[in-house]
């Protein structure tokens, strides 16, 4: 380490702050101030685009150290080169982290100083994402974030709310005070949970989720069922748990393996599922109905196995309770998300169901010939998500990726709901 650099060291944690090019970059000066006030020594690296939003001179002023902007900087290389800087850092923070920076990091690109440092460092990396809400919800960004999280990268935010572009949704950079608190806590040996918590918008929320099919008994060995595999419900349950929710699954028969670490209650029929849900619904904040529930059941299931005899057999069916409809109509209904599987005219049917069942969100997908390999039992799915006043088409993706994006959307809409700004709210 060169002498001049050591002069600025506080003895506190050494944090390397990378700034990429988003409007939230203007908050970086405040962030540096707060990190230093917390005892950290901060060095700043900026991408070319970041300099359009805030000048290196400002950050040099607040950090008390020269700011690095270029990989090939003859003067800087003589002092602290990128490898030395990567080794110096005890924590690397990128704030704001744009969609482009996140994509470059996910794919291991090293085409400027910041991305090179991110590859060269062994220090824990934390990102404070900031971008337009559509960009945050885009499956490409979701997949990149999932990849980075799997590699141990931590997130602080983003938060949901009003954005610089005028839209409302998830993608706003967490406040500098929040990021600084998370980082400083994260540097402390027992502080890691603080970071986790900030990336968990559903922390402490209780989710009741139905999944799988139902079997409606004809006799003790035969039933009327459907092709639901449980894959989408289980993937969504895991994704919601990943956002901090405490998830209970009420599952009908399913061929997919359930998530091993979540509470699971097995049921067979729609009536059993109805009973299990109604017993637990008062204790949940969100109800997510992914199960493919039979609308009808045999009126008089036989007590013993039916014998073959006559050339024709008539079955009389009676309606099952509509679990989702009943939950959504409760006086103190939870935030309710339904699914709709349709063979045609997806948006019209889904919009009609959203209104008729008075739920907050509906995720609709095509099934049957129109779905071509997506939908029931398949590994991929595509969804059209509707809420009152908004919609988002999620392209065909593996169900686990789709579930992550959908869980993010649910968390964002839930936040709007509890903030009381949702006109489809419980009122
Ligand atoms: O009206 P439709 O049955 O298509 O609505 C589908 C949605 O309603 C799904 O979320 C499904 O889990 C839920 N549902 C239910 N109880 C029923 C039928 C459907 O909860 N009896």
Short mmCIF file of C-alpha atoms in Angstrom, two decimals, residues 51-247:
data_model
loop_
_atom_site.label_atom_id
_atom_site.label_comp_id
_atom_site.label_asym_id
_atom_site.label_seq_id
_atom_site.Cartn_x
_atom_site.Cartn_y
_atom_site.Cartn_z
CA UNK A 51 -19.51 10.38 -14.31
CA UNK A 52 -22.45 11.76 -16.27
CA UNK A 53 -24.43 11.87 -13.00
CA UNK A 54 -21.84 12.93 -10.40
CA UNK A 55 -18.25 14.11 -10.76
CA UNK A 56 -15.17 12.25 -9.52
CA UNK A 57 -14.12 15.50 -7.88
CA UNK A 58 -17.19 15.47 -5.60
CA UNK A 59 -16.46 11.92 -4.54
CA UNK A 60 -12.78 12.66 -4.04
CA UNK A 61 -13.87 15.48 -1.75
CA UNK A 62 -16.20 13.34 0.37
CA UNK A 63 -14.05 10.20 0.41
CA UNK A 64 -10.76 11.96 1.02
CA UNK A 65 -9.02 9.77 -1.61
CA UNK A 66 -8.40 10.01 -5.34
CA UNK A 67 -11.23 8.46 -7.33
CA UNK A 68 -10.37 5.83 -9.95
CA UNK A 69 -12.25 5.81 -13.22
CA UNK A 70 -10.06 4.01 -15.76
CA UNK A 71 -8.50 0.58 -15.93
CA UNK A 72 -5.45 1.82 -17.75
CA UNK A 73 -4.48 4.87 -15.75
CA UNK A 74 -0.72 5.36 -15.87
CA UNK A 75 -0.51 7.43 -12.70
CA UNK A 76 -2.77 5.20 -10.66
CA UNK A 77 -1.09 2.01 -11.78
CA UNK A 78 2.11 3.33 -10.26
CA UNK A 79 0.31 3.55 -6.93
CA UNK A 80 -2.54 1.18 -6.30
CA UNK A 81 -3.24 -0.97 -9.33
CA UNK A 82 -6.53 -2.77 -9.79
CA UNK A 83 -5.25 -5.97 -8.21
CA UNK A 84 -3.91 -4.13 -5.19
CA UNK A 85 -7.19 -2.24 -4.87
CA UNK A 86 -9.15 -5.49 -5.14
CA UNK A 87 -7.02 -6.97 -2.35
CA UNK A 88 -7.26 -3.84 -0.21
CA UNK A 89 -11.06 -4.04 0.00
CA UNK A 90 -12.70 -5.85 2.91
CA UNK A 91 -16.10 -5.20 1.39
CA UNK A 92 -17.05 -4.20 -2.14
CA UNK A 93 -20.26 -2.25 -2.54
CA UNK A 94 -21.78 -1.18 -5.86
CA UNK A 95 -24.34 1.57 -5.44
CA UNK A 96 -26.15 2.24 -7.60
CA UNK A 97 -25.87 -1.08 -9.43
CA UNK A 98 -27.56 -0.65 -12.79
CA UNK A 99 -29.16 -3.45 -14.81
CA UNK A 100 -26.18 -3.27 -17.17
CA UNK A 101 -23.60 -3.50 -14.38
CA UNK A 102 -25.50 -6.46 -12.89
CA UNK A 103 -25.57 -8.18 -16.28
CA UNK A 104 -21.85 -7.60 -16.80
CA UNK A 105 -21.05 -8.97 -13.35
CA UNK A 106 -23.33 -11.99 -13.82
CA UNK A 107 -21.54 -12.87 -17.04
CA UNK A 108 -18.02 -12.23 -15.77
CA UNK A 109 -17.20 -9.35 -18.12
CA UNK A 110 -14.17 -7.26 -17.23
CA UNK A 111 -14.32 -4.40 -19.69
CA UNK A 112 -13.64 -1.53 -17.30
CA UNK A 113 -12.00 -0.92 -13.94
CA UNK A 114 -15.09 -1.65 -11.80
CA UNK A 115 -15.99 -4.97 -13.44
CA UNK A 116 -12.33 -6.00 -13.43
CA UNK A 117 -12.13 -5.27 -9.70
CA UNK A 118 -15.30 -7.25 -9.08
CA UNK A 119 -13.68 -10.28 -10.68
CA UNK A 120 -10.33 -9.74 -9.00
CA UNK A 121 -11.56 -9.31 -5.44
CA UNK A 122 -12.06 -12.04 -2.86
CA UNK A 123 -14.02 -9.64 -0.63
CA UNK A 124 -17.80 -10.04 -0.16
CA UNK A 125 -19.76 -8.08 -2.75
CA UNK A 126 -22.95 -6.16 -2.02
CA UNK A 127 -25.14 -4.55 -4.67
CA UNK A 128 -27.67 -1.76 -4.21
CA UNK A 129 -29.66 -2.13 -7.44
CA UNK A 130 -31.33 0.90 -8.96
CA UNK A 131 -33.30 0.90 -12.18
CA UNK A 132 -36.69 1.34 -13.77
CA UNK A 133 -39.22 -1.13 -12.33
CA UNK A 134 -39.79 -2.89 -15.67
CA UNK A 135 -36.04 -3.39 -15.97
CA UNK A 136 -35.87 -4.82 -12.43
CA UNK A 137 -38.78 -7.16 -13.14
CA UNK A 138 -37.43 -8.24 -16.52
CA UNK A 139 -36.63 -11.96 -16.54
CA UNK A 140 -33.08 -11.23 -17.75
CA UNK A 141 -32.39 -9.08 -14.69
CA UNK A 142 -34.15 -11.58 -12.42
CA UNK A 143 -32.03 -14.42 -13.82
CA UNK A 144 -28.83 -12.38 -13.41
CA UNK A 145 -29.72 -11.51 -9.82
CA UNK A 146 -30.56 -15.15 -9.04
CA UNK A 147 -27.17 -16.20 -10.47
CA UNK A 148 -25.30 -13.58 -8.47
CA UNK A 149 -27.15 -14.45 -5.26
CA UNK A 150 -26.31 -18.10 -5.82
CA UNK A 151 -22.66 -17.01 -5.95
CA UNK A 152 -23.01 -15.25 -2.61
CA UNK A 153 -23.54 -11.66 -3.73
CA UNK A 154 -25.69 -9.75 -1.22
CA UNK A 155 -28.40 -7.26 -2.09
CA UNK A 156 -29.56 -4.18 -0.28
CA UNK A 157 -32.89 -3.16 -1.81
CA UNK A 158 -34.14 -2.20 -4.24
CA UNK A 159 -37.12 -0.54 -2.64
CA UNK A 160 -40.56 -0.16 -4.14
CA UNK A 161 -42.06 3.26 -4.63
CA UNK A 162 -42.08 6.26 -6.91
CA UNK A 163 -39.20 6.30 -9.36
CA UNK A 164 -37.24 9.07 -11.07
CA UNK A 165 -38.85 8.03 -14.37
CA UNK A 166 -42.32 8.68 -12.90
CA UNK A 167 -43.31 5.02 -12.62
CA UNK A 168 -44.20 3.28 -9.38
CA UNK A 169 -42.76 -0.12 -8.51
CA UNK A 170 -39.68 -1.98 -7.32
CA UNK A 171 -36.30 -0.64 -8.47
CA UNK A 172 -35.59 2.45 -6.43
CA UNK A 173 -32.17 2.40 -4.78
CA UNK A 174 -32.29 1.89 -1.01
CA UNK A 175 -31.57 5.06 0.95
CA UNK A 176 -27.87 5.80 1.67
CA UNK A 177 -28.54 5.47 5.42
CA UNK A 178 -29.99 1.98 4.88
CA UNK A 179 -27.12 0.88 2.64
CA UNK A 180 -24.49 2.26 5.02
CA UNK A 181 -26.14 0.60 8.02
CA UNK A 182 -26.32 -2.73 6.18
CA UNK A 183 -22.71 -2.53 5.06
CA UNK A 184 -21.34 -1.52 8.43
CA UNK A 185 -23.38 -4.25 10.11
CA UNK A 186 -22.23 -6.70 7.42
CA UNK A 187 -18.59 -5.94 8.16
CA UNK A 188 -19.11 -6.83 11.81
CA UNK A 189 -18.69 -10.58 12.40
CA UNK A 190 -22.29 -11.16 13.50
CA UNK A 191 -23.81 -8.66 11.11
CA UNK A 192 -24.63 -10.72 8.04
CA UNK A 193 -28.33 -11.21 8.91
CA UNK A 194 -28.84 -7.46 8.67
CA UNK A 195 -27.96 -7.59 4.99
CA UNK A 196 -30.14 -10.61 4.39
CA UNK A 197 -33.07 -8.91 6.00
CA UNK A 198 -32.93 -5.94 3.66
CA UNK A 199 -33.09 -8.21 0.63
CA UNK A 200 -36.21 -9.87 2.08
CA UNK A 201 -39.25 -7.69 1.49
CA UNK A 202 -41.63 -10.38 2.82
CA UNK A 203 -39.70 -10.95 6.04
CA UNK A 204 -42.14 -11.82 8.82
CA UNK A 205 -45.12 -12.14 6.43
CA UNK A 206 -47.13 -15.35 6.53
CA UNK A 207 -48.11 -16.90 3.23
CA UNK A 208 -50.68 -19.66 2.80
CA UNK A 209 -50.33 -21.26 -0.63
CA UNK A 210 -52.29 -24.03 -2.32
CA UNK A 211 -50.56 -26.26 -4.87
CA UNK A 212 -51.04 -29.41 -6.90
CA UNK A 213 -54.23 -31.05 -8.12
CA UNK A 214 -57.22 -32.41 -6.25
CA UNK A 215 -58.58 -35.95 -6.47
CA UNK A 216 -62.34 -36.31 -6.24
CA UNK A 217 -63.22 -39.83 -5.22
CA UNK A 218 -65.60 -41.94 -7.32
CA UNK A 219 -65.05 -44.94 -5.08
CA UNK A 220 -62.22 -46.00 -2.72
CA UNK A 221 -59.78 -46.58 -5.62
CA UNK A 222 -60.87 -44.24 -8.43
CA UNK A 223 -61.00 -40.51 -8.70
CA UNK A 224 -61.48 -37.56 -11.03
CA UNK A 225 -58.23 -35.59 -11.19
CA UNK A 226 -56.24 -33.25 -13.42
CA UNK A 227 -52.74 -32.89 -14.83
CA UNK A 228 -51.33 -30.34 -12.35
CA UNK A 229 -47.81 -31.41 -11.31
CA UNK A 230 -47.40 -28.99 -8.40
CA UNK A 231 -44.19 -27.60 -9.99
CA UNK A 232 -45.37 -24.00 -10.29
CA UNK A 233 -46.90 -23.90 -6.81
CA UNK A 234 -43.83 -25.41 -5.16
CA UNK A 235 -41.48 -23.11 -7.12
CA UNK A 236 -43.52 -20.07 -6.09
CA UNK A 237 -43.59 -21.22 -2.45
CA UNK A 238 -39.77 -21.46 -2.48
CA UNK A 239 -39.42 -18.08 -4.19
CA UNK A 240 -41.69 -16.40 -1.63
CA UNK A 241 -39.76 -18.05 1.19
CA UNK A 242 -36.58 -16.71 -0.44
CA UNK A 243 -38.01 -13.21 0.02
CA UNK A 244 -38.36 -13.87 3.73
CA UNK A 245 -41.97 -15.10 3.93
CA UNK A 246 -43.03 -17.86 6.29
CA UNK A 247 -44.80 -20.18 3.86
#
